[in-house]
Short mmCIF file of C-alpha atoms in Angstrom, two decimals:
data_model
loop_
_atom_site.label_atom_id
_atom_site.label_comp_id
_atom_site.label_asym_id
_atom_site.label_seq_id
_atom_site.Cartn_x
_atom_site.Cartn_y
_atom_site.Cartn_z
CA UNK A 1 -7.05 12.38 -14.56
CA UNK A 2 -4.72 9.71 -13.22
CA UNK A 3 -6.23 6.25 -13.39
CA UNK A 4 -4.97 2.77 -12.60
CA UNK A 5 -7.18 -0.13 -13.66
CA UNK A 6 -6.31 -3.69 -12.70
CA UNK A 7 -7.56 -6.78 -14.51
CA UNK A 8 -6.81 -10.48 -14.78
CA UNK A 9 -7.99 -11.72 -11.42
CA UNK A 10 -10.13 -14.79 -11.00
CA UNK A 11 -10.40 -18.29 -9.62
CA UNK A 12 -7.40 -20.57 -10.11
CA UNK A 13 -6.48 -23.93 -8.66
CA UNK A 14 -3.55 -24.16 -6.24
CA UNK A 15 -0.39 -24.64 -8.26
CA UNK A 16 -1.82 -22.69 -11.17
CA UNK A 17 -0.82 -19.40 -12.79
CA UNK A 18 -2.40 -16.04 -13.42
CA UNK A 19 -1.21 -12.76 -14.91
CA UNK A 20 -2.51 -9.49 -13.58
CA UNK A 21 -2.42 -6.27 -15.55
CA UNK A 22 -2.61 -2.66 -14.43
CA UNK A 23 -3.41 -0.13 -17.15
CA UNK A 24 -2.24 3.40 -16.41
CA UNK A 25 -3.62 6.58 -17.90
CA UNK A 26 -3.52 10.30 -17.26
CA UNK A 27 0.21 10.44 -16.56
CA UNK A 28 3.56 9.44 -18.01
CA UNK A 29 3.80 6.01 -16.44
CA UNK A 30 7.36 5.51 -17.66
CA UNK A 31 8.53 8.10 -15.12
CA UNK A 32 7.27 6.32 -12.01
CA UNK A 33 8.11 3.38 -9.79
CA UNK A 34 5.12 1.07 -9.52
CA UNK A 35 4.12 -1.41 -6.80
CA UNK A 36 1.76 -4.30 -6.18
CA UNK A 37 0.09 -4.56 -2.77
CA UNK A 38 -2.36 -7.26 -1.73
CA UNK A 39 -5.06 -7.67 0.90
CA UNK A 40 -6.44 -11.03 1.94
CA UNK A 41 -10.16 -11.05 2.79
CA UNK A 42 -10.69 -9.28 6.09
CA UNK A 43 -6.96 -8.77 6.59
CA UNK A 44 -4.45 -5.94 6.31
CA UNK A 45 -2.34 -4.59 3.49
CA UNK A 46 0.77 -6.54 2.47
CA UNK A 47 3.38 -5.36 0.00
CA UNK A 48 4.16 -7.74 -2.86
CA UNK A 49 6.60 -6.21 -5.33
CA UNK A 50 7.97 -3.07 -6.96
CA UNK A 51 9.58 -2.08 -10.24
CA UNK A 52 11.46 1.03 -11.23
CA UNK A 53 10.56 3.34 -14.07
CA UNK A 54 12.43 1.52 -16.86
CA UNK A 55 11.95 -1.99 -15.51
CA UNK A 56 15.61 -2.61 -14.71
CA UNK A 57 15.12 -2.92 -10.94
CA UNK A 58 12.64 -5.26 -9.29
CA UNK A 59 12.11 -6.23 -5.65
CA UNK A 60 9.87 -8.86 -4.08
CA UNK A 61 8.48 -9.81 -0.70
CA UNK A 62 9.99 -13.05 0.57
CA UNK A 63 6.57 -14.71 0.45
CA UNK A 64 6.38 -14.43 -3.35
CA UNK A 65 10.04 -14.46 -4.37
CA UNK A 66 10.71 -17.07 -7.03
CA UNK A 67 7.00 -17.46 -7.82
CA UNK A 68 5.88 -13.98 -8.89
CA UNK A 69 7.40 -11.74 -11.56
CA UNK A 70 6.71 -8.04 -11.93
CA UNK A 71 7.23 -6.35 -15.29
CA UNK A 72 6.07 -3.38 -17.30
CA UNK A 73 5.53 -2.31 -20.87
CA UNK A 74 5.94 1.46 -20.94
CA UNK A 75 4.87 1.64 -24.57
CA UNK A 76 1.51 0.23 -23.48
CA UNK A 77 1.44 2.05 -20.12
CA UNK A 78 0.81 -1.28 -18.46
CA UNK A 79 2.20 -2.98 -15.37
CA UNK A 80 2.06 -6.76 -14.95
CA UNK A 81 2.31 -9.34 -12.22
CA UNK A 82 2.89 -12.92 -13.37
CA UNK A 83 1.91 -15.26 -10.57
CA UNK A 84 2.99 -18.90 -10.73
CA UNK A 85 2.68 -21.81 -8.29
CA UNK A 86 -0.23 -20.09 -6.60
CA UNK A 87 -1.13 -21.12 -3.07
CA UNK A 88 -4.29 -20.75 -1.05
CA UNK A 89 -2.57 -18.04 1.00
CA UNK A 90 -2.14 -15.92 -2.14
CA UNK A 91 -5.90 -15.37 -2.18
CA UNK A 92 -6.38 -11.61 -1.95
CA UNK A 93 -7.37 -8.42 -3.65
CA UNK A 94 -4.34 -7.20 -5.57
CA UNK A 95 -3.82 -3.46 -5.95
CA UNK A 96 -1.35 -1.68 -8.19
CA UNK A 97 -0.10 1.62 -6.84
CA UNK A 98 2.00 4.50 -8.12
CA UNK A 99 4.86 5.75 -5.99
CA UNK A 100 5.16 9.50 -5.71
CA UNK A 101 7.58 10.96 -8.25
CA UNK A 102 10.12 12.06 -5.65
CA UNK A 103 10.40 11.72 -1.91
CA UNK A 104 9.38 8.84 0.31
CA UNK A 105 9.84 5.43 -1.32
CA UNK A 106 6.67 4.10 0.28
CA UNK A 107 4.30 6.97 -0.50
CA UNK A 108 1.77 5.72 -3.03
CA UNK A 109 -0.37 8.55 -4.29
CA UNK A 110 -2.64 6.63 -6.66
CA UNK A 111 -4.12 3.16 -6.34
CA UNK A 112 -6.20 1.00 -8.62
CA UNK A 113 -9.56 -0.42 -7.57
CA UNK A 114 -8.07 -3.89 -7.05
CA UNK A 115 -8.62 -7.29 -8.65
CA UNK A 116 -9.53 -10.41 -6.68
CA UNK A 117 -7.41 -13.53 -7.00
CA UNK A 118 -8.78 -16.72 -5.47
CA UNK A 119 -6.57 -19.80 -5.31
CA UNK A 120 -8.84 -22.68 -4.40
CA UNK A 121 -9.79 -26.13 -5.58
CA UNK B 1 2.61 -10.85 12.47
CA UNK B 2 3.37 -7.46 10.94
CA UNK B 3 6.80 -5.85 11.13
CA UNK B 4 5.24 -2.54 12.19
CA UNK B 5 2.99 -2.77 15.25
CA UNK B 6 -0.29 -0.89 15.48
CA UNK B 7 -3.16 -1.27 17.94
CA UNK B 8 -5.92 -3.29 16.26
CA UNK B 9 -8.60 -0.83 17.25
CA UNK B 10 -9.20 2.73 18.40
CA UNK B 11 -12.31 4.73 19.09
CA UNK B 12 -13.55 8.19 19.92
CA UNK B 13 -16.61 10.37 19.94
CA UNK B 14 -17.30 13.15 17.44
CA UNK B 15 -15.09 16.16 18.09
CA UNK B 16 -12.53 14.21 20.10
CA UNK B 17 -8.85 13.80 19.31
CA UNK B 18 -7.51 10.30 18.81
CA UNK B 19 -4.02 9.02 18.15
CA UNK B 20 -2.86 5.82 16.51
CA UNK B 21 0.62 4.54 17.22
CA UNK B 22 3.01 2.64 14.96
CA UNK B 23 6.05 0.95 16.44
CA UNK B 24 8.98 -0.34 14.42
CA UNK B 25 12.72 -0.73 14.63
CA UNK B 26 15.97 0.87 13.57
CA UNK B 27 15.83 -0.79 10.16
CA UNK B 28 12.48 0.69 9.19
CA UNK B 29 10.99 3.65 11.06
CA UNK B 30 14.32 4.44 12.67
CA UNK B 31 15.98 5.10 9.33
CA UNK B 32 13.20 5.84 6.84
CA UNK B 33 10.16 8.03 6.48
CA UNK B 34 6.72 6.87 7.57
CA UNK B 35 3.53 7.19 5.57
CA UNK B 36 -0.07 6.66 6.60
CA UNK B 37 -3.02 5.38 4.60
CA UNK B 38 -6.74 5.53 5.21
CA UNK B 39 -8.93 2.75 3.85
CA UNK B 40 -12.67 3.29 3.91
CA UNK B 41 -14.81 0.13 3.78
CA UNK B 42 -14.80 -1.48 0.35
CA UNK B 43 -12.39 1.02 -1.20
CA UNK B 44 -8.72 1.24 -2.11
CA UNK B 45 -6.31 2.82 0.37
CA UNK B 46 -5.74 6.55 0.20
CA UNK B 47 -2.49 8.35 1.06
CA UNK B 48 -3.18 10.38 4.19
CA UNK B 49 0.26 11.44 5.48
CA UNK B 50 3.61 11.17 3.72
CA UNK B 51 7.20 11.78 4.78
CA UNK B 52 6.25 11.52 8.47
CA UNK B 53 4.14 14.66 8.71
CA UNK B 54 3.16 16.01 5.29
CA UNK B 55 -0.42 16.08 4.03
CA UNK B 56 -1.27 15.59 0.36
CA UNK B 57 -3.48 18.28 -1.09
CA UNK B 58 -7.10 17.71 -0.16
CA UNK B 59 -6.40 16.01 3.17
CA UNK B 60 -7.88 18.09 6.01
CA UNK B 61 -5.48 19.57 8.53
CA UNK B 62 -7.34 17.60 11.21
CA UNK B 63 -4.95 14.81 10.27
CA UNK B 64 -1.33 15.05 11.39
CA UNK B 65 1.64 12.75 11.67
CA UNK B 66 4.77 12.62 13.76
CA UNK B 67 7.80 10.42 14.19
CA UNK B 68 10.27 9.96 17.00
CA UNK B 69 13.01 7.36 16.97
CA UNK B 70 11.49 4.02 15.98
CA UNK B 71 7.87 5.04 16.51
CA UNK B 72 5.35 7.15 14.66
CA UNK B 73 1.87 8.43 15.37
CA UNK B 74 -1.17 9.57 13.48
CA UNK B 75 -3.41 12.10 15.19
CA UNK B 76 -6.94 12.94 14.17
CA UNK B 77 -8.53 15.95 15.80
CA UNK B 78 -12.16 17.05 15.62
CA UNK B 79 -13.18 13.45 14.93
CA UNK B 80 -15.98 13.04 12.41
CA UNK B 81 -18.17 10.08 11.53
CA UNK B 82 -16.61 9.87 8.07
CA UNK B 83 -13.23 9.20 9.68
CA UNK B 84 -14.41 5.70 10.55
CA UNK B 85 -11.97 3.56 8.57
CA UNK B 86 -8.88 1.39 8.76
CA UNK B 87 -5.54 3.17 9.10
CA UNK B 88 -2.16 1.75 8.13
CA UNK B 89 1.39 2.93 8.69
CA UNK B 90 4.12 1.94 6.26
CA UNK B 91 7.87 2.32 5.86
CA UNK B 92 10.79 0.91 3.91
CA UNK B 93 12.79 -1.73 5.77
CA UNK B 94 16.53 -1.72 5.04
CA UNK B 95 17.10 -5.21 6.46
CA UNK B 96 14.24 -6.86 4.58
CA UNK B 97 14.86 -4.71 1.49
CA UNK B 98 11.14 -4.22 1.14
CA UNK B 99 8.06 -2.26 2.12
CA UNK B 100 6.52 -3.08 5.50
CA UNK B 101 3.00 -2.23 6.60
CA UNK B 102 1.52 -2.11 10.05
CA UNK B 103 -1.31 -4.53 10.77
CA UNK B 104 -3.85 -1.73 10.58
CA UNK B 105 -6.02 0.04 13.14
CA UNK B 106 -9.79 0.05 12.85
CA UNK B 107 -11.10 3.41 14.01
CA UNK B 108 -14.66 3.52 15.30
CA UNK B 109 -16.50 6.79 15.81
CA UNK B 110 -18.92 6.21 18.66
#
């Protein structure tokens, strides 16, 4: 069974840092592009970042470019999101999602349950 | 302000057919495939339609998608109470070099 389990969320002061993890199981994670998507409380879905199967290609939304870093450790089947210089507007539930193996680049067939990040003093 | 434009709300009675629109531009919907997600309250999104009009296994054929030019639509026929959820369209944007979501449409089953 395919599973994605996020962890690492919590309360952090503005300007602080946090690293999210997404543990994958039930599939060969090293074969898939992976994404982070966030959702502020009561708001819609917003794409954050993506990484290709071997970690050599990364892309970011303008709102997080230069502050967030996506990475992966395929030996550990784990995806990461390092978040620095956090702002109040980064407060959201962060989901990791698996892109389908082939086909549409924005079709995410499996999602984690999400982890809440709160940037507040 | 989302790059893809959806109506904030939609509604229908059980058994009815409802459609949700998604408007974009030449750099996103006009040149890339559209996918749709369903998000039930308190849960993670679920892939509902991919590549404009394909259904993943397990998704009822009451759900269908279409695309024309720079717009796309999600249709739900035979509306059921369990369809009450938020629906999002999404596409790749060549100009932004990123994924763009619609603002979401809250569907209410009256």
